Tab-separated table of C-alpha atoms in Angstrom:
chain	number	residue	atom	x	y	z
A	1	SER	CA	5.778	-4.077	5.338
A	2	TRP	CA	4.957	-2.891	8.793
A	3	ALA	CA	2.493	-4.395	11.318
A	4	PRO	CA	-0.397	-2.061	12.312
A	5	SER	CA	1.344	-1.145	15.567
A	6	GLY	CA	4.767	-0.638	13.988
A	7	ASN	CA	6.192	-3.330	16.231
A	8	LYS	CA	6.923	-5.905	13.544
A	9	LEU	CA	8.476	-5.648	10.124
A	10	LEU	CA	8.287	-8.103	7.201
A	11	TYR	CA	11.171	-7.996	4.742
A	12	SER	CA	12.715	-10.011	1.996
A	13	VAL	CA	16.284	-11.092	1.628
A	14	PHE	CA	18.061	-13.226	-0.920
A	15	ASN	CA	21.481	-14.865	-1.219
A	16	SER	CA	23.164	-17.953	-2.594
A	17	ARG	CA	21.505	-20.253	-0.037
A	18	SER	CA	18.055	-19.263	-1.426
A	19	ASP	CA	19.346	-19.406	-5.083
A	20	PHE	CA	19.010	-15.625	-5.020
A	21	LYS	CA	15.230	-15.880	-4.677
A	22	PRO	CA	13.493	-13.602	-2.153
A	23	LEU	CA	12.846	-15.241	1.185
A	24	LEU	CA	10.373	-13.658	3.641
A	25	TRP	CA	11.414	-12.802	7.182
A	26	TYR	CA	10.069	-10.856	10.078
A	27	VAL	CA	11.593	-9.067	13.043
A	28	SER	CA	10.429	-7.223	16.185
A	29	THR	CA	10.841	-3.427	15.905
A	30	ASP	CA	9.531	-2.649	19.342
A	31	PRO	CA	12.130	-0.323	20.909
A	32	ALA	CA	12.316	-2.611	23.989
A	33	SER	CA	13.131	-5.655	21.940
A	34	LEU	CA	14.472	-4.248	18.692
A	35	GLY	CA	15.908	-6.928	16.422
A	36	SER	CA	14.655	-9.812	18.524
A	37	ASN	CA	12.434	-12.639	17.267
A	38	ARG	CA	13.979	-12.476	13.854
A	39	SER	CA	12.746	-15.419	11.935
A	40	SER	CA	12.602	-16.779	8.343
A	41	LEU	CA	9.050	-17.646	7.314
A	42	GLY	CA	10.264	-20.091	4.691
A	43	VAL	CA	8.255	-18.486	1.907
A	44	ASN	CA	9.722	-17.260	-1.341
A	45	THR	CA	8.048	-13.914	-2.063
A	46	TRP	CA	8.610	-10.143	-1.579
A	47	ALA	CA	7.413	-8.258	1.532
A	48	ASP	CA	5.471	-5.855	-0.741
A	49	LYS	CA	3.311	-8.808	-1.865
A	50	CYS	CA	2.092	-9.219	1.722
A	51	VAL	CA	-0.314	-7.435	3.991
A	52	PHE	CA	-0.870	-7.546	7.785
A	53	ALA	CA	-4.380	-8.422	8.893
A	54	THR	CA	-3.546	-8.325	12.552
A	55	GLU	CA	-0.398	-8.173	14.564
A	56	SER	CA	0.223	-11.845	14.004
A	57	ILE	CA	-1.663	-12.762	10.758
A	58	VAL	CA	-0.247	-11.953	7.374
A	59	TYR	CA	-1.715	-12.636	3.938
A	60	CYS	CA	0.862	-13.066	1.103
A	61	ALA	CA	0.829	-13.640	-2.613
A	62	VAL	CA	3.536	-16.221	-3.392
A	63	PRO	CA	4.745	-16.902	-6.925
A	64	ARG	CA	4.108	-20.557	-8.020
A	65	THR	CA	7.582	-20.682	-9.353
A	66	LEU	CA	10.635	-18.355	-9.328
A	67	ASP	CA	13.716	-18.325	-11.510
A	68	ILE	CA	17.188	-18.312	-9.839
A	69	GLY	CA	18.153	-14.724	-9.267
A	70	ALA	CA	14.562	-13.376	-9.061
A	71	GLY	CA	15.563	-11.515	-5.807
A	72	TYR	CA	17.857	-9.220	-7.945
A	73	LEU	CA	15.225	-8.706	-10.662
A	74	PRO	CA	11.634	-8.965	-9.395
A	75	SER	CA	10.301	-8.253	-12.931
A	76	LEU	CA	11.345	-11.842	-13.724
A	77	ALA	CA	8.163	-12.837	-11.944
A	78	ASP	CA	5.865	-10.293	-13.475
A	79	ALA	CA	4.014	-12.958	-15.485
A	80	THR	CA	4.274	-15.708	-12.831
A	81	PRO	CA	0.942	-16.657	-11.318
A	82	ASP	CA	0.606	-16.184	-7.488
A	83	ASN	CA	-0.991	-18.386	-4.877
A	84	PHE	CA	-2.324	-16.944	-1.651
A	85	TYR	CA	-1.243	-17.921	1.830
A	86	ARG	CA	-2.290	-17.115	5.347
A	87	ILE	CA	0.760	-16.917	7.721
A	88	ASN	CA	0.512	-16.916	11.493
A	89	LEU	CA	3.630	-15.220	12.744
A	90	ALA	CA	3.070	-16.433	16.365
A	91	SER	CA	2.909	-20.156	15.435
A	92	GLY	CA	4.828	-20.095	12.131
A	93	ASN	CA	1.922	-21.916	10.383
A	94	LYS	CA	1.459	-21.276	6.625
A	95	ASN	CA	-1.777	-22.245	5.027
A	96	LEU	CA	-2.504	-22.118	1.264
A	97	ILE	CA	-5.853	-20.405	1.084
A	98	ALA	CA	-6.257	-20.069	-2.708
A	99	GLU	CA	-4.720	-21.285	-5.888
A	100	PRO	CA	-6.693	-19.236	-8.405
A	101	ILE	CA	-8.084	-21.130	-11.361
A	102	PHE	CA	-7.453	-18.112	-13.580
A	103	PRO	CA	-3.790	-17.216	-12.993
A	104	THR	CA	-3.150	-13.883	-11.469
A	105	THR	CA	-0.103	-11.947	-10.570
A	106	VAL	CA	-0.360	-9.559	-7.624
A	107	SER	CA	1.140	-6.094	-7.434
A	108	LYS	CA	-0.524	-5.037	-4.108
A	109	LEU	CA	-2.651	-6.783	-1.476
A	110	PHE	CA	-5.281	-5.286	0.833
A	111	VAL	CA	-7.362	-6.956	3.585
A	112	THR	CA	-10.632	-5.707	4.961
A	113	ASP	CA	-10.745	-4.762	8.642
A	114	ASP	CA	-12.987	-7.646	9.395
A	115	GLN	CA	-10.719	-9.987	7.474
A	116	SER	CA	-13.702	-11.139	5.389
A	117	LYS	CA	-12.076	-10.213	2.026
A	118	LEU	CA	-8.715	-10.045	0.420
A	119	TYR	CA	-8.295	-7.555	-2.424
A	120	TRP	CA	-5.459	-7.270	-4.807
A	121	LEU	CA	-4.292	-5.261	-7.847
A	122	GLU	CA	-3.545	-7.615	-10.821
A	123	LYS	CA	-0.142	-6.692	-12.131
A	124	THR	CA	-0.772	-7.252	-15.821
A	125	THR	CA	-4.250	-5.712	-16.137
A	126	GLY	CA	-4.350	-3.293	-13.205
A	127	GLN	CA	-7.806	-4.746	-12.206
A	128	LEU	CA	-8.965	-4.901	-8.653
A	129	LYS	CA	-9.856	-8.505	-7.697
A	130	GLU	CA	-11.073	-10.203	-4.485
A	131	ILE	CA	-11.212	-13.446	-2.559
A	132	LYS	CA	-13.730	-14.004	0.171
A	133	LEU	CA	-12.023	-15.207	3.245
A	134	LYS	CA	-15.099	-15.823	5.372
């Protein structure tokens, strides 16, 4: 998942240290500093379940639980409910913004330009849903 400017990239990796669960990272992709500022965000989710709102603010759907090995087979989490987080890449702060009462599993996230609403496609039903952020 690319930042609006193309100067940052979110990606997920997994290995034995993460129990083969996806772990979210970001890196600078600016040609002048390519590969610098590489950092783990400490969040177990896939980059395609995240969206950039600004250069430094990201919203992510994070599965409430993940089985060991989910990084190899993302479909293991197809029925796992997601919580929603706001992540500040500059500070590293992660804030839980919603734990939906009615469990939902996200397939794709979108944020409005004014960051007032977060939309997502529900994986099991294909419905478009929203959360008001402001």
